[in-house]
Amino acid sequence: MQSARTGTFPNECETMINQLISLFWSGEQTYMNMSAASASDEISMLGFSEYFRLCCLRMRTIADKLCQFQTTRGGHLILGEVRSMIQMSNWNECTVDKLIHLALDMEKQFEQRLNELCVLAKQKNDSVTAEFVESTLLRDQVHVLKITVNHVNGLKVCENAWIYDTLTMKPFVRQICEMLGSGLTGVGQTCIPEMCVSTTSATGVGRNPCSSGSETCSEYLQSFVNSLRY
């Protein structure tokens, strides 16, 4: 007996959502590996480790949102193999620069796949799915991608991974956790200096890892927090 479906839910959209759920669960495993590698004795960058752990939780939350949406529309969860998106024999041999570049590649892939789902939904006249992806997932994903780009560039110009980890990543993670704990829906200007703290490179030149203005940084931070909330 065929189950009832909520409104018009194209099979193509249901299939792609299942693929996305598997992809984000794979992303969760990958970020878990990155977090563990960053905390290892070989790398020992606890700020990056906690950042990747937050990304791991973000992947799980997004996958759960997609699962809930799928079942609400009357679809079925049919998932493929879930494994790390990046196969590596020894994660501890990576540098944080390599890890953050891998994270950037992953975030680009997430954005691309969400865009593809949005386009498909519009082609199939599935306005519910298109609106859900655009309002709940895609906007935050674009901002998180920008955050990742900023960290890639910030680490490059800082020229010292330990300094960047201490003066940028740890305050950034702490601010995200404070925002999650406070239950804020917006970020005040008083939150900005912690994230945008100037770092000092190994050559003694001050660097600011956040190239955007305070209001833009605030918006990006809130998007990261939104992607961690149900």
mmCIF file of C-alpha atoms in Angstrom:
data_model
loop_
_atom_site.group_PDB
_atom_site.id
_atom_site.type_symbol
_atom_site.label_atom_id
_atom_site.label_comp_id
_atom_site.label_asym_id
_atom_site.label_seq_id
_atom_site.Cartn_x
_atom_site.Cartn_y
_atom_site.Cartn_z
ATOM 1 C CA MET A 1 0.000 0.000 0.000
ATOM 2 C CA GLN A 2 1.429 3.350 -1.020
ATOM 3 C CA SER A 3 1.782 5.828 1.842
ATOM 4 C CA ALA A 4 0.126 9.226 1.723
ATOM 5 C CA ARG A 5 2.359 12.120 0.762
ATOM 6 C CA THR A 6 2.039 15.685 1.940
ATOM 7 C CA GLY A 7 1.112 17.754 -1.104
ATOM 8 C CA THR A 8 3.191 17.339 -4.235
ATOM 9 C CA PHE A 9 6.564 15.860 -3.342
ATOM 10 C CA PRO A 10 8.468 14.813 -6.481
ATOM 11 C CA ASN A 11 10.354 11.538 -6.328
ATOM 12 C CA GLU A 12 13.435 13.283 -7.712
ATOM 13 C CA CYS A 13 13.516 15.674 -4.755
ATOM 14 C CA GLU A 14 13.023 12.813 -2.318
ATOM 15 C CA THR A 15 15.957 10.956 -3.860
ATOM 16 C CA MET A 16 18.258 13.973 -3.778
ATOM 17 C CA ILE A 17 17.356 14.713 -0.156
ATOM 18 C CA ASN A 18 18.336 11.150 0.740
ATOM 19 C CA GLN A 19 21.647 11.706 -1.025
ATOM 20 C CA LEU A 20 22.175 14.935 0.892
ATOM 21 C CA ILE A 21 21.440 13.260 4.221
ATOM 22 C CA SER A 22 24.103 10.661 3.472
ATOM 23 C CA LEU A 23 26.489 13.426 2.396
ATOM 24 C CA PHE A 24 26.074 15.427 5.602
ATOM 25 C CA TRP A 25 26.453 12.317 7.745
ATOM 26 C CA SER A 26 29.649 11.602 5.830
ATOM 27 C CA GLY A 27 30.693 15.185 6.534
ATOM 28 C CA GLU A 28 30.093 14.545 10.231
ATOM 29 C CA GLN A 29 32.523 11.624 10.184
ATOM 30 C CA THR A 30 35.090 13.649 8.258
ATOM 31 C CA TYR A 31 34.975 16.590 10.654
ATOM 32 C CA MET A 32 35.225 14.153 13.562
ATOM 33 C CA ASN A 33 38.483 12.853 12.075
ATOM 34 C CA MET A 34 39.728 16.415 11.605
ATOM 35 C CA SER A 35 38.899 17.309 15.197
ATOM 36 C CA ALA A 36 40.726 14.279 16.554
ATOM 37 C CA ALA A 37 43.736 14.927 14.326
ATOM 38 C CA SER A 38 43.954 18.573 15.421
ATOM 39 C CA ALA A 39 43.987 17.512 19.080
ATOM 40 C CA SER A 40 46.673 14.867 18.550
ATOM 41 C CA ASP A 41 50.221 15.224 19.882
ATOM 42 C CA GLU A 42 51.494 15.694 16.332
ATOM 43 C CA ILE A 43 49.357 18.804 15.697
ATOM 44 C CA SER A 44 48.062 19.920 19.117
ATOM 45 C CA MET A 45 45.876 22.807 17.932
ATOM 46 C CA LEU A 46 42.956 22.736 20.350
ATOM 47 C CA GLY A 47 41.214 25.758 18.847
ATOM 48 C CA PHE A 48 41.029 24.068 15.463
ATOM 49 C CA SER A 49 40.002 20.819 17.143
ATOM 50 C CA GLU A 50 37.032 22.477 18.839
ATOM 51 C CA TYR A 51 36.120 24.325 15.636
ATOM 52 C CA PHE A 52 36.029 21.082 13.668
ATOM 53 C CA ARG A 53 34.009 19.500 16.474
ATOM 54 C CA LEU A 54 31.419 22.262 16.087
ATOM 55 C CA CYS A 55 31.417 21.622 12.339
ATOM 56 C CA CYS A 56 30.836 17.945 13.097
ATOM 57 C CA LEU A 57 27.787 18.835 15.190
ATOM 58 C CA ARG A 58 26.605 21.179 12.441
ATOM 59 C CA MET A 59 26.687 18.346 9.911
ATOM 60 C CA ARG A 60 24.596 16.144 12.198
ATOM 61 C CA THR A 61 22.075 18.920 12.819
ATOM 62 C CA ILE A 62 21.634 19.650 9.114
ATOM 63 C CA ALA A 63 21.198 15.940 8.367
ATOM 64 C CA ASP A 64 18.564 15.720 11.113
ATOM 65 C CA LYS A 65 16.718 18.732 9.681
ATOM 66 C CA LEU A 66 16.664 17.057 6.279
ATOM 67 C CA CYS A 67 15.447 13.783 7.819
ATOM 68 C CA GLN A 68 12.620 15.579 9.575
ATOM 69 C CA PHE A 69 11.660 17.447 6.408
ATOM 70 C CA GLN A 70 11.742 14.234 4.384
ATOM 71 C CA THR A 71 9.387 12.400 6.714
ATOM 72 C CA THR A 72 7.116 15.441 7.088
ATOM 73 C CA ARG A 73 6.621 15.496 3.320
ATOM 74 C CA GLY A 74 5.767 11.798 3.328
ATOM 75 C CA GLY A 75 9.079 10.654 1.896
ATOM 76 C CA HIS A 76 11.166 7.671 2.935
ATOM 77 C CA LEU A 77 14.721 7.562 4.219
ATOM 78 C CA ILE A 78 16.739 5.358 1.887
ATOM 79 C CA LEU A 79 20.379 6.009 2.618
ATOM 80 C CA GLY A 80 23.506 4.823 0.903
ATOM 81 C CA GLU A 81 26.878 4.067 2.433
ATOM 82 C CA VAL A 82 28.010 6.623 4.981
ATOM 83 C CA ARG A 83 31.754 7.028 5.356
ATOM 84 C CA SER A 84 34.315 9.790 5.634
ATOM 85 C CA MET A 85 34.328 12.073 2.595
ATOM 86 C CA ILE A 86 38.130 12.074 2.637
ATOM 87 C CA GLN A 87 40.028 8.808 2.831
ATOM 88 C CA MET A 88 43.385 9.230 4.527
ATOM 89 C CA SER A 89 45.668 6.592 6.021
ATOM 90 C CA ASN A 90 46.996 8.845 8.781
ATOM 91 C CA TRP A 91 45.134 12.037 9.656
ATOM 92 C CA ASN A 92 47.819 12.999 12.174
ATOM 93 C CA GLU A 93 50.278 13.583 9.337
ATOM 94 C CA CYS A 94 48.196 16.549 8.145
ATOM 95 C CA THR A 95 48.907 20.152 9.067
ATOM 96 C CA VAL A 96 46.116 22.485 10.159
ATOM 97 C CA ASP A 97 46.618 24.347 6.887
ATOM 98 C CA LYS A 98 45.859 21.137 4.993
ATOM 99 C CA LEU A 99 42.860 20.388 7.211
ATOM 100 C CA ILE A 100 41.269 23.814 6.799
ATOM 101 C CA HIS A 101 41.731 23.597 3.020
ATOM 102 C CA LEU A 102 40.020 20.193 3.063
ATOM 103 C CA ALA A 103 37.208 21.749 5.096
ATOM 104 C CA LEU A 104 36.869 24.488 2.481
ATOM 105 C CA ASP A 105 36.552 21.910 -0.297
ATOM 106 C CA MET A 106 33.850 20.127 1.694
ATOM 107 C CA GLU A 107 31.872 23.295 2.384
ATOM 108 C CA LYS A 108 31.963 24.174 -1.318
ATOM 109 C CA GLN A 109 30.542 20.751 -2.099
ATOM 110 C CA PHE A 110 27.759 21.195 0.461
ATOM 111 C CA GLU A 111 26.806 24.545 -1.052
ATOM 112 C CA GLN A 112 26.813 23.101 -4.566
ATOM 113 C CA ARG A 113 24.588 20.170 -3.633
ATOM 114 C CA LEU A 114 22.115 22.387 -1.777
ATOM 115 C CA ASN A 115 21.961 24.671 -4.807
ATOM 116 C CA GLU A 116 21.310 21.662 -7.030
ATOM 117 C CA LEU A 117 18.429 20.562 -4.798
ATOM 118 C CA CYS A 118 16.970 24.063 -4.854
ATOM 119 C CA VAL A 119 17.168 24.227 -8.657
ATOM 120 C CA LEU A 120 15.631 20.767 -8.995
ATOM 121 C CA ALA A 121 12.769 21.658 -6.659
ATOM 122 C CA LYS A 122 11.973 24.768 -8.695
ATOM 123 C CA GLN A 123 12.089 22.781 -11.930
ATOM 124 C CA LYS A 124 9.604 20.309 -10.442
ATOM 125 C CA ASN A 125 7.393 23.123 -9.100
ATOM 126 C CA ASP A 126 8.097 21.944 -5.553
ATOM 127 C CA SER A 127 7.950 25.341 -3.876
ATOM 128 C CA VAL A 128 7.899 23.831 -0.376
ATOM 129 C CA THR A 129 11.271 22.128 -0.810
ATOM 130 C CA ALA A 130 12.779 25.134 -2.581
ATOM 131 C CA GLU A 131 11.671 27.491 0.195
ATOM 132 C CA PHE A 132 12.913 25.111 2.901
ATOM 133 C CA VAL A 133 16.362 24.802 1.341
ATOM 134 C CA GLU A 134 16.745 28.525 0.686
ATOM 135 C CA SER A 135 15.473 29.780 4.036
ATOM 136 C CA THR A 136 16.670 27.038 6.377
ATOM 137 C CA LEU A 137 19.897 25.715 4.863
ATOM 138 C CA LEU A 138 21.375 27.538 1.892
ATOM 139 C CA ARG A 139 21.720 31.042 3.319
ATOM 140 C CA ASP A 140 23.516 29.781 6.419
ATOM 141 C CA GLN A 141 25.691 27.519 4.279
ATOM 142 C CA VAL A 142 26.870 30.464 2.170
ATOM 143 C CA HIS A 143 27.879 32.349 5.318
ATOM 144 C CA VAL A 144 29.646 29.333 6.836
ATOM 145 C CA LEU A 145 31.532 28.922 3.571
ATOM 146 C CA LYS A 146 32.667 32.544 3.873
ATOM 147 C CA ILE A 147 33.807 31.899 7.453
ATOM 148 C CA THR A 148 35.879 28.962 6.213
ATOM 149 C CA VAL A 149 37.422 31.103 3.471
ATOM 150 C CA ASN A 150 38.304 33.740 6.082
ATOM 151 C CA HIS A 151 40.050 31.123 8.214
ATOM 152 C CA VAL A 152 42.001 29.820 5.218
ATOM 153 C CA ASN A 153 43.152 33.334 4.350
ATOM 154 C CA GLY A 154 43.705 34.328 7.976
ATOM 155 C CA LEU A 155 45.924 31.337 8.630
ATOM 156 C CA LYS A 156 47.905 32.145 5.493
ATOM 157 C CA VAL A 157 48.577 35.799 6.322
ATOM 158 C CA CYS A 158 49.230 35.077 10.001
ATOM 159 C CA GLU A 159 52.169 32.857 9.026
ATOM 160 C CA ASN A 160 52.049 31.100 12.395
ATOM 161 C CA ALA A 161 49.490 28.351 13.009
ATOM 162 C CA TRP A 162 49.915 28.335 16.792
ATOM 163 C CA ILE A 163 49.274 32.087 17.067
ATOM 164 C CA TYR A 164 46.228 31.839 14.816
ATOM 165 C CA ASP A 165 44.901 28.914 16.834
ATOM 166 C CA THR A 166 45.387 30.783 20.117
ATOM 167 C CA LEU A 167 44.266 34.290 19.171
ATOM 168 C CA THR A 168 41.584 33.533 16.588
ATOM 169 C CA MET A 169 40.232 29.985 16.650
ATOM 170 C CA LYS A 170 39.869 29.643 20.418
ATOM 171 C CA PRO A 171 38.038 32.992 20.842
ATOM 172 C CA PHE A 172 35.873 32.179 17.818
ATOM 173 C CA VAL A 173 34.836 28.816 19.257
ATOM 174 C CA ARG A 174 34.246 30.367 22.675
ATOM 175 C CA GLN A 175 31.986 33.005 21.161
ATOM 176 C CA ILE A 176 29.964 30.421 19.245
ATOM 177 C CA CYS A 177 29.481 28.405 22.437
ATOM 178 C CA GLU A 178 28.420 31.512 24.362
ATOM 179 C CA MET A 179 25.862 32.377 21.695
ATOM 180 C CA LEU A 180 24.505 28.836 21.745
ATOM 181 C CA GLY A 181 24.270 28.885 25.519
ATOM 182 C CA SER A 182 22.585 32.270 25.697
ATOM 183 C CA GLY A 183 19.907 31.381 23.159
ATOM 184 C CA LEU A 184 20.340 34.714 21.384
ATOM 185 C CA THR A 185 18.686 35.258 18.027
ATOM 186 C CA GLY A 186 21.044 38.096 17.183
ATOM 187 C CA VAL A 187 24.536 39.253 18.031
ATOM 188 C CA GLY A 188 25.332 42.564 19.633
ATOM 189 C CA GLN A 189 28.312 44.686 18.731
ATOM 190 C CA THR A 190 29.977 43.728 22.018
ATOM 191 C CA CYS A 191 30.483 40.203 20.648
ATOM 192 C CA ILE A 192 32.472 41.307 17.626
ATOM 193 C CA PRO A 193 35.904 42.151 19.098
ATOM 194 C CA GLU A 194 36.486 38.585 20.332
ATOM 195 C CA MET A 195 36.110 37.095 16.871
ATOM 196 C CA CYS A 196 37.884 39.925 15.103
ATOM 197 C CA VAL A 197 40.811 40.065 17.502
ATOM 198 C CA SER A 198 43.942 41.044 15.621
ATOM 199 C CA THR A 199 46.537 38.332 15.360
ATOM 200 C CA THR A 200 50.260 38.872 15.244
ATOM 201 C CA SER A 201 52.224 36.943 12.681
ATOM 202 C CA ALA A 202 55.578 35.334 13.275
ATOM 203 C CA THR A 203 57.152 38.414 11.709
ATOM 204 C CA GLY A 204 55.398 40.700 14.170
ATOM 205 C CA VAL A 205 52.905 42.144 11.692
ATOM 206 C CA GLY A 206 49.347 42.506 12.990
ATOM 207 C CA ARG A 207 46.678 40.673 11.015
ATOM 208 C CA ASN A 208 42.914 40.761 11.266
ATOM 209 C CA PRO A 209 41.371 37.412 10.288
ATOM 210 C CA CYS A 210 37.955 38.947 9.662
ATOM 211 C CA SER A 211 38.097 40.971 6.489
ATOM 212 C CA SER A 212 34.446 42.049 6.652
ATOM 213 C CA GLY A 213 32.850 44.752 8.765
ATOM 214 C CA SER A 214 31.444 44.136 12.228
ATOM 215 C CA GLU A 215 27.833 43.826 11.080
ATOM 216 C CA THR A 216 28.792 41.300 8.420
ATOM 217 C CA CYS A 217 30.866 39.302 10.905
ATOM 218 C CA SER A 218 27.888 39.308 13.246
ATOM 219 C CA GLU A 219 25.655 37.951 10.483
ATOM 220 C CA TYR A 220 28.114 35.184 9.618
ATOM 221 C CA LEU A 221 28.451 34.209 13.269
ATOM 222 C CA GLN A 222 24.693 34.017 13.651
ATOM 223 C CA SER A 223 24.435 31.818 10.563
ATOM 224 C CA PHE A 224 26.970 29.413 12.059
ATOM 225 C CA VAL A 225 24.946 29.301 15.277
ATOM 226 C CA ASN A 226 21.688 28.842 13.344
ATOM 227 C CA SER A 227 23.125 25.805 11.598
ATOM 228 C CA LEU A 228 23.768 24.228 15.012
ATOM 229 C CA ARG A 229 20.192 24.730 16.215
ATOM 230 C CA TYR A 230 17.140 22.652 15.410
#
